[in-house]
Amino acid sequence: MVCTADELLGWKDFPKGLKVLLIESDACSAVEMRLKLEEMDYIVSIFCNENEALSAISNKSECFHVAIVEVNTQNSSGIFKFLETANDLPTIMISDNNCISTMMKCIALGAVEFLQKPVSDDKLQNIWQHVVHKAFNAGGKDVSEALKPVKESLISMLQLPFGNAETGKQASVEAEQENNQDLLSGCDKYPAPSTPQLKQGERSLDDGDCQDQANFSMEQDSAEQDGECKSVETTCGNSIFECTALGSPASGEDAVKEEHESTNCCRTEINTTTCYEGKDRPSNKTSNAAGLNRSSAVRNTCGIKASKKRSKVDWTPELHKKFVQAVEQLGIDQAIPSRILELMKVEGLTRHNVASHLQKYRMHRRHILPKENERRWPHPGGSAQRNYYPHKPVMAFPPYHPNHTIPGGQVYPAWIPPGTYTGGIHIWGSPYYPGWQVPNESWYWKPYSMTHADAWGCPVMPQTVGSYPQFAQTAPDFQTTIEMQYTGSTLLNPSDLHAAEEVIDQVVKEAISKPWLPLPLGLKPPSTECVLNELSRQGISKIPPHTKAPNIR
DNA sequence: GTTCGAATAT
DNA sequence: GATATTCGAA
């Protein structure tokens, strides 16, 4: 009985329960092996010789997924017969001696592997691979042209009837493939697994890559030359420009299209299949949160030059968010490409990429923020009065409460690239209070609850980056009360509250340290009574005459 | 030689 | 319009 691919796919705890036919003439060895296999959750049926086994198979009284057959000088002819008869059963040969001709003949007759006794546990553990291999490679595949000479020489060497050789062609071909990998490029068959790793998938992808690459003329790009983009030239990196197959923007994986120049000079855009390094994928699909992937097609493994045209980085919301967080963490004036890159920790992203994005980021800050500031902080006296507020008051957001309202006024914006959907799904701005935005801007700015402003009047984020509930702005402009609507799915947790308190602390500190500034919105000046009480408590009973607090508010 | 940032190219 | 690349300056 051969497992079909469908069966395997529906086999929940595969390979547990795999039925193993064991032909072993030595009872002790047989029992020993059975115990081992049963420990591995295989179901073992022992047969002393091939006739018993064949009769069990032909009676269909039992079915098996894989056979382990001991071959020795005495029983070899019978075992060859078994191999010919049970040719659809993946059969692993085991033997005390390593007679090369016996090994080759067994393999030629369809045995999937030839193991020396004693068989190691890991080899036994992995016998399921042959079942999978058989299941997914069943069906008459012809030997490729490249392998025909090999097969023919084997046929003549082993004096096999052609028909039998055809029956065992797969194993024959596969056995040869393992020793002749170099000869087999382009071969349509895969070697039977002989290691714990299934190589089939790898081969499949590799072949695909080679085929893909054959269609494109590529050169190393300049960034690689300056050593910034090593991951691009390495094999199947989990780096940023890979492709879109498993990634979806919504899940945080970036879709990156890749441009190639084909040999006929036609520029082509293709989406390539993701090829992951085993260490990162598939166990952790979101490990690369920014989700950039660089195409393996840029690899050089097939001797074809990588594309001179650099793959484009898609600055998706997740990636941009990382960028913004890095910039904010550094402070806008300290944010230089190399540091941003360092903080972003996105493999494959280059300093050039970051620099380019930073350029755009700054440009928009410069061009748009002044307009916003003008709109929100009009200076009736003209530009001469612009320095009246060296530090603009900041919005102190209180801890969240569902019915909380915040008076309209200054809120610091965050940069949101155009085209970003801000309806609660793609929130790119402040992780503190995302979802706020200024209407009618092609580049949205979202408010910050921060205490400093950079050269363009934007806030600098503290290092703490927490998870905050999302609020939606429903007020039409900042002069009206803004209802903060809780749109998240969970209530504010202690860390949120803590971070919010920190924000308030910062605001209060700044207000205290710079009394000449207007009070941040959300903070009330102390009442005269409180001030007098405090002064009195400190032993100051008299208030100097003609002292008047600046009437800023 | 490296990095930055602005200008320019794609 | 977005991003990559180039180039002069630090």
Coordinates of C-alpha atoms (C1' of nucleotides) in Angstrom, one line a residue:
Chain A
M1 CA 0.0 0.0 0.0
V2 CA 1.3 3.3 -1.0
C3 CA 0.3 6.4 0.8
T4 CA -1.2 9.0 -1.4
A5 CA -0.5 12.7 -1.1
D6 CA -4.1 13.2 -0.1
E7 CA -3.9 10.6 2.6
L8 CA -0.8 12.2 4.0
L9 CA -2.3 15.6 4.0
G10 CA -5.2 14.4 6.1
W11 CA -3.0 12.4 8.4
K12 CA -3.1 14.5 11.4
D13 CA -0.2 13.2 13.5
F14 CA 1.9 11.8 10.7
P15 CA 4.1 9.8 10.8
K16 CA 2.6 8.2 13.9
G17 CA 0.9 5.0 13.1
L18 CA 2.9 4.5 9.9
K19 CA 2.8 0.8 9.2
V20 CA 6.2 -0.8 8.7
L21 CA 6.9 -4.1 7.1
L22 CA 10.1 -5.5 8.5
I23 CA 11.8 -8.4 6.9
E24 CA 14.6 -9.6 9.1
S25 CA 16.0 -13.1 9.2
D26 CA 17.6 -12.6 12.6
A27 CA 15.0 -12.7 15.3
C28 CA 17.0 -10.7 17.8
S29 CA 17.7 -7.9 15.4
A30 CA 14.1 -8.0 14.3
V31 CA 12.8 -7.6 17.8
E32 CA 15.3 -4.9 18.6
M33 CA 14.4 -2.9 15.6
R34 CA 10.7 -3.4 16.2
L35 CA 11.1 -2.0 19.7
K36 CA 12.9 1.0 18.4
L37 CA 10.3 1.6 15.7
E38 CA 7.4 1.2 18.1
E39 CA 9.0 3.7 20.4
M40 CA 8.7 6.0 17.5
D41 CA 5.0 5.3 17.2
Y42 CA 5.4 3.2 14.1
I43 CA 3.4 0.0 13.7
V44 CA 5.7 -2.9 12.9
S45 CA 5.0 -6.3 11.4
I46 CA 7.9 -8.7 11.3
F47 CA 8.5 -11.2 8.6
C48 CA 11.2 -13.8 8.6
N49 CA 11.5 -13.9 4.9
E50 CA 10.3 -12.3 1.7
N51 CA 7.8 -15.0 0.9
E52 CA 5.9 -14.4 4.1
A53 CA 6.0 -10.7 3.5
L54 CA 4.9 -11.0 -0.1
S55 CA 2.0 -13.3 0.8
A56 CA 0.9 -10.8 3.4
I57 CA 1.0 -8.0 0.8
S58 CA -0.7 -10.0 -1.9
N59 CA -3.5 -11.2 0.5
K60 CA -4.0 -7.6 1.4
S61 CA -4.5 -8.9 4.9
E62 CA -2.3 -6.2 6.0
C63 CA -1.3 -2.9 4.4
F64 CA 2.0 -1.2 4.8
H65 CA 3.4 2.2 4.1
V66 CA 7.0 1.4 4.1
A67 CA 9.2 -1.7 4.2
I68 CA 12.5 -2.2 5.9
V69 CA 14.2 -5.2 4.4
E70 CA 17.4 -6.9 5.5
V71 CA 19.4 -8.3 2.7
N72 CA 22.4 -10.7 3.0
T73 CA 24.3 -13.0 0.8
Q74 CA 21.9 -15.8 1.4
N75 CA 18.6 -14.1 0.8
S76 CA 19.6 -11.6 -1.9
S77 CA 17.8 -13.2 -4.8
G78 CA 14.6 -13.5 -2.8
I79 CA 14.9 -10.0 -1.7
F80 CA 15.4 -8.8 -5.3
K81 CA 12.2 -10.6 -6.1
F82 CA 10.5 -8.9 -3.3
L83 CA 11.7 -5.5 -4.6
E84 CA 10.4 -6.3 -8.0
T85 CA 7.1 -7.4 -6.7
A86 CA 6.5 -4.8 -4.1
N87 CA 7.8 -2.0 -6.2
D88 CA 5.2 0.5 -5.1
L89 CA 6.2 0.1 -1.5
P90 CA 9.0 2.4 -0.4
T91 CA 11.6 -0.1 0.7
I92 CA 14.6 0.6 2.8
M93 CA 17.4 -1.9 2.6
I94 CA 19.4 -2.8 5.6
S95 CA 22.5 -5.0 5.6
D96 CA 25.5 -6.0 7.6
N97 CA 27.8 -5.9 4.6
N98 CA 28.2 -3.2 2.2
C99 CA 28.5 -5.1 -1.0
I100 CA 28.3 -2.4 -3.6
S101 CA 26.8 -4.5 -6.3
T102 CA 24.0 -5.7 -4.0
M103 CA 23.4 -2.2 -2.9
M104 CA 23.2 -0.9 -6.4
K105 CA 21.0 -3.7 -7.5
C106 CA 18.6 -3.1 -4.6
I107 CA 18.5 0.6 -5.4
A108 CA 18.1 -0.1 -9.1
L109 CA 15.2 -2.4 -8.3
G110 CA 13.4 0.3 -6.4
A111 CA 14.8 0.4 -2.9
V112 CA 14.7 3.9 -1.7
E113 CA 17.7 3.7 0.6
F114 CA 20.4 1.3 1.6
L115 CA 21.5 1.5 5.3
Q116 CA 24.2 -0.2 7.1
K117 CA 23.3 -2.2 10.2
P118 CA 23.0 -1.3 13.0
V119 CA 20.6 1.3 11.8
S120 CA 20.8 4.5 13.8
D121 CA 17.8 5.8 15.6
D122 CA 17.6 9.0 13.5
K123 CA 17.6 7.0 10.3
L124 CA 14.8 4.9 11.6
Q125 CA 13.0 7.9 12.8
N126 CA 13.1 9.4 9.4
I127 CA 11.8 6.5 7.3
W128 CA 8.6 8.4 7.0
Q129 CA 10.3 10.7 4.5
H130 CA 10.3 7.9 1.9
V131 CA 6.6 7.5 2.3
V132 CA 6.1 11.2 1.7
H133 CA 8.5 11.1 -1.2
K134 CA 6.7 8.2 -2.8
A135 CA 3.3 9.8 -2.1
F136 CA 4.2 13.0 -3.7
N137 CA 6.2 11.6 -6.6
A138 CA 4.1 8.7 -7.6
G139 CA 3.2 8.4 -11.2
G140 CA 5.4 7.6 -14.1
K141 CA 7.9 10.2 -14.6
D142 CA 10.3 9.6 -17.3
V143 CA 14.0 9.8 -16.6
S144 CA 15.4 13.0 -18.0
E145 CA 17.6 13.1 -20.9
A146 CA 20.6 13.8 -18.7
L147 CA 20.0 10.7 -16.8
K148 CA 19.3 8.3 -19.6
P149 CA 23.0 7.4 -20.1
V150 CA 23.4 6.7 -16.5
K151 CA 20.3 4.5 -16.4
E152 CA 21.4 2.6 -19.4
S153 CA 24.8 1.9 -18.0
L154 CA 23.2 0.7 -14.9
I155 CA 20.9 -1.6 -16.8
S156 CA 23.7 -3.2 -18.6
M157 CA 26.0 -3.4 -15.6
L158 CA 23.4 -5.0 -13.4
Q159 CA 21.9 -7.1 -16.3
L160 CA 18.5 -5.9 -15.5
P161 CA 15.6 -6.5 -17.9
F162 CA 14.6 -3.1 -19.2
G163 CA 11.1 -3.5 -17.9
N164 CA 12.3 -4.1 -14.4
A165 CA 14.7 -1.3 -14.7
E166 CA 11.8 0.9 -15.7
T167 CA 10.0 -0.3 -12.6
G168 CA 12.8 0.6 -10.5
K169 CA 13.8 3.6 -12.5
Q170 CA 12.9 6.1 -9.9
A171 CA 15.0 4.6 -7.2
S172 CA 17.8 4.1 -9.7
V173 CA 17.7 7.6 -10.9
E174 CA 17.4 8.9 -7.4
A175 CA 20.3 6.9 -6.2
E176 CA 22.4 8.1 -9.0
Q177 CA 21.2 11.6 -8.4
E178 CA 22.6 11.7 -5.0
N179 CA 26.0 11.0 -6.3
N180 CA 25.8 13.0 -9.4
Q181 CA 24.2 16.2 -8.3
D182 CA 26.4 18.2 -10.6
L183 CA 25.2 16.3 -13.6
L184 CA 21.6 16.6 -12.8
S185 CA 20.8 20.3 -13.0
G186 CA 17.5 20.5 -14.7
C187 CA 16.6 17.0 -13.8
D188 CA 12.9 16.7 -13.2
K189 CA 13.3 14.2 -10.4
Y190 CA 14.3 14.6 -6.9
P191 CA 16.6 12.5 -4.8
A192 CA 15.1 10.3 -2.2
P193 CA 15.7 11.8 1.2
S194 CA 18.7 10.4 2.9
T195 CA 19.0 13.0 5.5
P196 CA 16.5 14.2 8.1
Q197 CA 15.6 17.1 5.9
L198 CA 13.3 16.8 3.1
K199 CA 15.2 18.1 0.2
Q200 CA 12.4 18.0 -2.2
G201 CA 11.0 21.4 -1.4
E202 CA 14.4 22.9 -1.5
R203 CA 15.2 21.5 -4.8
S204 CA 11.9 22.6 -6.1
L205 CA 12.5 26.1 -5.1
D206 CA 16.0 26.1 -6.2
D207 CA 15.2 24.9 -9.5
G208 CA 12.6 27.5 -9.8
D209 CA 15.0 30.1 -8.9
C210 CA 17.4 29.0 -11.4
Q211 CA 14.8 29.0 -14.0
D212 CA 13.7 32.4 -13.1
Q213 CA 17.2 33.7 -13.1
A214 CA 17.8 32.3 -16.4
N215 CA 15.4 34.7 -17.8
F216 CA 17.0 37.8 -16.3
S217 CA 20.3 39.4 -16.7
M218 CA 21.4 40.8 -13.4
E219 CA 24.3 42.6 -12.0
Q220 CA 25.4 43.3 -8.5
D221 CA 24.0 46.6 -7.4
S222 CA 26.0 49.4 -6.1
A223 CA 24.8 49.0 -2.6
E224 CA 26.0 45.5 -2.5
Q225 CA 29.4 46.7 -3.6
D226 CA 29.6 49.1 -0.7
G227 CA 28.8 46.2 1.5
E228 CA 25.4 47.4 2.7
C229 CA 23.3 44.8 1.3
K230 CA 24.9 41.5 2.0
S231 CA 21.7 39.8 2.4
V232 CA 20.7 40.5 -1.1
E233 CA 23.5 38.5 -2.5
T234 CA 23.2 35.6 -0.1
T235 CA 20.9 32.8 -0.8
C236 CA 17.3 33.1 0.0
G237 CA 17.7 35.6 2.7
N238 CA 14.9 36.6 5.0
S239 CA 15.8 40.0 4.0
I240 CA 13.5 42.7 3.0
F241 CA 13.0 42.5 -0.7
E242 CA 11.9 39.0 -1.1
C243 CA 8.4 38.8 -2.4
T244 CA 4.8 38.7 -1.6
A245 CA 3.9 35.1 -1.6
L246 CA 3.4 34.6 2.1
G247 CA 3.3 38.2 3.1
S248 CA 0.3 40.4 3.2
P249 CA 0.4 44.0 4.1
A250 CA -2.4 43.5 6.5
S251 CA -0.5 40.9 8.4
G252 CA 2.5 43.1 8.7
E253 CA 4.4 41.4 5.9
D254 CA 5.4 43.8 3.2
A255 CA 4.7 43.2 -0.3
V256 CA 7.7 44.1 -2.4
K257 CA 7.6 44.0 -6.0
E258 CA 10.8 43.4 -7.7
E259 CA 12.1 44.8 -10.9
H260 CA 14.3 42.8 -13.1
E261 CA 15.9 43.5 -16.4
S262 CA 15.4 40.6 -18.6
T263 CA 18.0 39.6 -21.1
N264 CA 16.0 41.1 -23.9
C265 CA 16.1 44.4 -22.2
C266 CA 12.5 44.4 -21.5
R267 CA 11.8 45.5 -18.0
T268 CA 9.6 43.2 -16.1
E269 CA 7.9 43.2 -12.8
I270 CA 7.4 39.9 -11.3
N271 CA 6.4 38.5 -8.0
T272 CA 8.7 35.8 -6.9
T273 CA 8.1 33.0 -4.6
T274 CA 9.4 33.4 -1.2
C275 CA 12.4 31.4 -0.3
Y276 CA 13.1 31.5 3.4
E277 CA 16.0 30.6 5.3
G278 CA 15.0 27.8 7.5
K279 CA 16.1 29.6 10.7
D280 CA 13.4 32.2 10.4
R281 CA 10.7 30.6 8.5
P282 CA 8.3 29.1 8.6
S283 CA 8.3 28.8 12.3
N284 CA 7.9 32.5 12.8
K285 CA 6.0 34.1 10.0
T286 CA 6.1 37.5 11.6
S287 CA 9.6 37.5 12.8
N288 CA 10.4 40.1 10.3
A289 CA 7.7 42.4 11.5
A290 CA 8.6 45.0 9.0
G291 CA 8.2 42.2 6.6
L292 CA 10.6 43.3 4.0
N293 CA 11.9 40.6 1.8
R294 CA 14.4 40.7 -0.9
S295 CA 14.0 38.5 -3.8
S296 CA 16.1 35.4 -3.9
A297 CA 16.2 36.1 -7.6
V298 CA 18.9 38.6 -6.9
R299 CA 21.0 35.7 -5.8
N300 CA 24.0 34.8 -7.8
T301 CA 23.9 31.1 -7.3
C302 CA 23.2 30.3 -10.8
G303 CA 26.0 32.3 -12.1
I304 CA 23.7 35.0 -13.4
K305 CA 24.4 38.5 -12.4
A306 CA 22.1 40.2 -10.0
S307 CA 20.0 43.0 -11.2
K308 CA 21.7 46.3 -11.4
K309 CA 18.3 47.8 -10.8
R310 CA 17.8 47.8 -7.1
S311 CA 14.6 46.3 -5.8
K312 CA 12.3 48.9 -4.5
V313 CA 11.5 49.0 -0.8
D314 CA 7.9 49.3 -0.2
W315 CA 7.4 51.5 2.7
T316 CA 4.4 49.9 4.1
P317 CA 2.7 51.1 7.2
E318 CA 4.6 48.6 9.4
L319 CA 7.9 49.6 8.0
H320 CA 7.2 53.2 8.1
K321 CA 6.0 52.9 11.7
K322 CA 9.3 51.4 12.5
F323 CA 11.0 54.2 10.8
V324 CA 9.0 56.8 12.6
Q325 CA 9.6 55.1 15.9
A326 CA 13.3 55.1 15.2
V327 CA 13.3 58.7 14.3
E328 CA 11.3 59.6 17.3
Q329 CA 13.5 57.6 19.5
L330 CA 16.6 59.3 18.3
G331 CA 15.0 62.7 18.1
I332 CA 14.6 64.4 14.8
D333 CA 17.8 66.2 14.9
Q334 CA 19.8 63.1 15.9
A335 CA 18.0 60.9 13.4
I336 CA 20.5 60.1 10.8
P337 CA 20.2 57.2 8.3
S338 CA 22.7 55.0 9.9
R339 CA 21.2 55.3 13.4
I340 CA 17.7 54.9 12.1
L341 CA 18.7 51.8 10.3
E342 CA 20.2 50.4 13.4
L343 CA 17.1 51.0 15.4
M344 CA 14.8 49.7 12.8
K345 CA 16.6 46.4 12.8
V346 CA 15.1 45.4 9.4
E347 CA 17.4 43.1 7.7
G348 CA 18.2 44.0 4.1
L349 CA 17.1 47.6 4.5
T350 CA 20.0 49.8 3.5
R351 CA 21.2 53.1 4.7
H352 CA 20.4 54.4 1.3
N353 CA 16.8 53.3 1.7
V354 CA 16.5 54.9 5.0
A355 CA 18.2 58.1 3.8
S356 CA 15.9 58.3 0.9
H357 CA 12.9 57.9 3.1
L358 CA 14.2 60.3 5.7
Q359 CA 14.6 62.8 3.0
K360 CA 11.0 62.5 2.1
Y361 CA 10.0 62.5 5.7
R362 CA 11.8 65.7 6.4
M363 CA 10.6 67.4 3.3
H364 CA 7.0 66.7 4.3
R365 CA 7.6 67.9 7.8
R366 CA 9.0 71.1 6.5
H367 CA 6.4 71.7 3.9
I368 CA 3.4 70.7 5.7
L369 CA 4.0 71.4 9.3
P370 CA 4.4 75.1 8.9
K371 CA 1.1 75.3 7.2
E372 CA -0.4 73.3 10.0
N373 CA 1.2 75.4 12.6
E374 CA 0.0 78.5 10.9
R375 CA -3.4 77.2 10.8
R376 CA -3.4 76.1 14.4
W377 CA -1.2 78.8 15.9
P378 CA -2.0 81.9 13.9
H379 CA 0.2 84.9 14.5
P380 CA -1.8 88.0 13.9
G381 CA 1.3 90.1 14.1
G382 CA 3.0 88.2 11.4
S383 CA 6.2 86.2 11.3
A384 CA 8.0 88.6 13.6
Q385 CA 6.0 87.2 16.4
R386 CA 6.6 83.6 15.6
N387 CA 9.1 83.2 18.4
Y388 CA 6.6 84.1 20.9
Y389 CA 6.2 80.5 21.8
P390 CA 9.6 79.0 21.7
H391 CA 8.0 75.8 22.8
K392 CA 4.5 75.4 21.8
P393 CA 2.2 74.1 24.4
V394 CA 1.6 70.5 24.2
M395 CA -1.4 68.4 24.6
A396 CA -1.5 66.4 27.7
F397 CA -3.6 63.5 27.1
P398 CA -5.2 62.1 30.2
P399 CA -5.5 58.4 30.8
Y400 CA -8.2 57.0 28.7
H401 CA -11.7 57.0 29.8
P402 CA -14.6 56.1 27.5
N403 CA -16.4 59.3 28.2
H404 CA -13.5 61.5 28.4
T405 CA -13.4 64.6 26.4
I406 CA -10.5 66.7 25.6
P407 CA -10.7 70.4 24.9
G408 CA -9.7 71.4 21.5
G409 CA -6.3 72.9 21.0
Q410 CA -2.8 72.1 20.1
V411 CA -2.0 68.5 19.3
Y412 CA 1.2 67.5 17.7
P413 CA 1.0 65.7 14.5
A414 CA 2.6 62.7 13.2
W415 CA 3.5 62.1 9.7
I416 CA 1.4 59.8 7.7
P417 CA 2.3 59.2 4.1
P418 CA -0.4 59.7 1.6
G419 CA -2.5 56.8 0.6
T420 CA -2.4 55.5 4.1
Y421 CA -5.7 54.3 5.2
T422 CA -6.3 55.8 8.6
G423 CA -9.6 54.5 9.3
G424 CA -8.4 52.5 12.2
I425 CA -6.6 49.8 10.2
H426 CA -3.4 51.4 9.1
I427 CA -2.3 53.6 11.9
W428 CA 1.1 54.9 11.2
G429 CA 1.6 57.7 13.6
S430 CA 2.2 57.9 17.2
P431 CA 1.9 54.7 19.0
Y432 CA 0.6 56.7 21.8
Y433 CA -2.6 58.1 20.4
P434 CA -2.9 56.8 16.9
G435 CA -5.9 57.5 14.8
W436 CA -5.9 61.2 15.3
Q437 CA -5.5 63.1 12.2
V438 CA -5.8 66.4 10.6
P439 CA -8.4 66.4 7.9
N440 CA -7.8 67.8 4.5
E441 CA -4.2 67.1 4.2
S442 CA -2.7 64.9 1.6
W443 CA -0.1 64.0 4.2
Y444 CA -1.9 63.5 7.4
W445 CA -0.5 64.6 10.7
K446 CA -1.4 62.9 13.8
P447 CA -1.2 64.4 17.2
Y448 CA 1.4 63.6 19.7
S449 CA 1.2 63.9 23.4
M450 CA 4.8 64.8 23.7
T451 CA 6.7 67.4 25.4
H452 CA 9.3 68.5 23.0
A453 CA 9.3 69.8 19.5
D454 CA 11.9 69.6 16.9
A455 CA 13.1 72.2 14.5
W456 CA 9.9 71.9 12.6
G457 CA 7.7 71.8 15.6
C458 CA 7.2 68.1 15.8
P459 CA 7.4 66.2 18.9
V460 CA 10.1 63.8 19.9
M461 CA 9.0 60.5 21.2
P462 CA 10.3 59.2 24.4
Q463 CA 12.0 55.9 24.3
T464 CA 9.1 54.1 25.8
V465 CA 7.0 52.6 23.1
G466 CA 4.0 51.1 24.4
S467 CA 0.8 49.6 23.2
Y468 CA -2.0 52.1 23.3
P469 CA -5.6 51.9 22.6
Q470 CA -6.7 53.6 19.5
F471 CA -8.8 56.7 19.5
A472 CA -10.7 58.2 16.7
Q473 CA -11.1 61.8 16.1
T474 CA -14.6 62.8 15.3
A475 CA -14.5 66.5 15.8
P476 CA -14.3 68.5 12.6
D477 CA -11.5 70.7 13.7
F478 CA -9.3 71.4 16.6
Q479 CA -11.2 74.3 17.9
T480 CA -14.0 72.1 19.0
T481 CA -14.2 69.5 21.6
I482 CA -12.7 66.3 20.4
E483 CA -14.4 63.2 21.5
M484 CA -12.0 60.4 22.1
Q485 CA -13.7 57.3 21.1
Y486 CA -12.4 54.1 22.3
T487 CA -12.0 51.9 19.3
G488 CA -9.7 49.3 20.7
S489 CA -10.8 45.9 21.9
T490 CA -9.3 46.0 25.3
L491 CA -9.3 48.5 28.1
L492 CA -6.3 50.4 29.0
N493 CA -3.9 48.2 30.7
P494 CA -1.6 49.1 33.5
S495 CA 1.4 49.7 31.2
D496 CA -0.8 52.1 29.1
L497 CA -1.8 53.9 32.2
H498 CA 1.8 54.1 33.4
A499 CA 2.9 55.5 30.1
A500 CA 0.1 58.0 30.0
E501 CA 1.1 59.1 33.5
E502 CA 4.7 59.5 32.3
V503 CA 3.5 61.7 29.6
I504 CA 1.6 63.9 32.1
D505 CA 4.6 63.9 34.4
Q506 CA 6.7 65.2 31.5
V507 CA 4.2 67.9 30.7
V508 CA 3.9 69.0 34.3
K509 CA 7.7 69.1 34.6
E510 CA 8.1 71.2 31.6
A511 CA 5.3 73.5 32.8
I512 CA 7.1 73.9 36.1
S513 CA 10.5 74.4 34.6
K514 CA 9.4 76.9 32.1
P515 CA 6.8 79.1 33.9
W516 CA 7.0 81.7 31.2
L517 CA 5.4 79.5 28.8
P518 CA 1.7 79.1 28.5
L519 CA 0.4 76.1 30.3
P520 CA -0.1 73.1 28.3
L521 CA -3.7 72.5 27.5
G522 CA -5.2 70.2 29.9
L523 CA -3.4 71.7 32.8
K524 CA -5.0 74.3 35.0
P525 CA -3.1 77.1 36.7
P526 CA -3.3 76.8 40.4
S527 CA -5.8 78.9 42.1
T528 CA -4.7 82.0 44.0
E529 CA -5.9 80.4 47.2
C530 CA -3.7 77.4 46.6
V531 CA -0.7 79.6 45.8
L532 CA -1.2 81.6 48.9
N533 CA -1.6 78.5 51.0
E534 CA 1.6 77.0 49.6
L535 CA 3.5 80.3 50.1
S536 CA 2.2 80.4 53.7
R537 CA 3.2 76.8 54.2
Q538 CA 6.7 77.7 53.1
G539 CA 6.8 80.7 55.5
I540 CA 6.2 83.4 53.0
S541 CA 3.3 85.4 54.2
K542 CA 3.8 88.6 52.3
I543 CA 3.4 88.9 48.6
P544 CA 5.6 91.6 47.0
P545 CA 3.7 94.5 45.7
H546 CA 3.4 95.1 41.9
T547 CA 4.2 91.5 41.2
K548 CA 2.0 90.2 38.6
A549 CA 2.1 86.9 36.9
P550 CA 2.4 87.2 33.2
N551 CA -1.0 87.1 31.8
I552 CA -0.4 84.6 29.1
R553 CA -3.5 82.6 29.4
Chain B
dG1 C1' 37.0 56.2 3.2
dT2 C1' 32.5 56.9 5.2
dT3 C1' 28.3 59.3 6.0
dC4 C1' 25.1 62.8 5.2
dG5 C1' 21.7 65.3 2.7
dA6 C1' 20.2 67.5 -1.4
dA7 C1' 19.6 67.0 -6.2
dT8 C1' 18.5 64.2 -9.8
dA9 C1' 17.1 60.0 -12.2
dT10 C1' 14.1 56.2 -12.8
Chain C
dG1 C1' 4.6 60.4 -6.5
dA2 C1' 7.7 57.1 -4.6
dT3 C1' 12.0 55.4 -4.4
dA4 C1' 16.8 54.8 -6.0
dT5 C1' 21.0 56.8 -7.3
dT6 C1' 24.4 60.3 -7.7
dC7 C1' 27.2 63.8 -6.0
dG8 C1' 29.3 67.4 -3.3
dA9 C1' 30.4 68.4 1.3
dA10 C1' 31.6 67.4 6.0

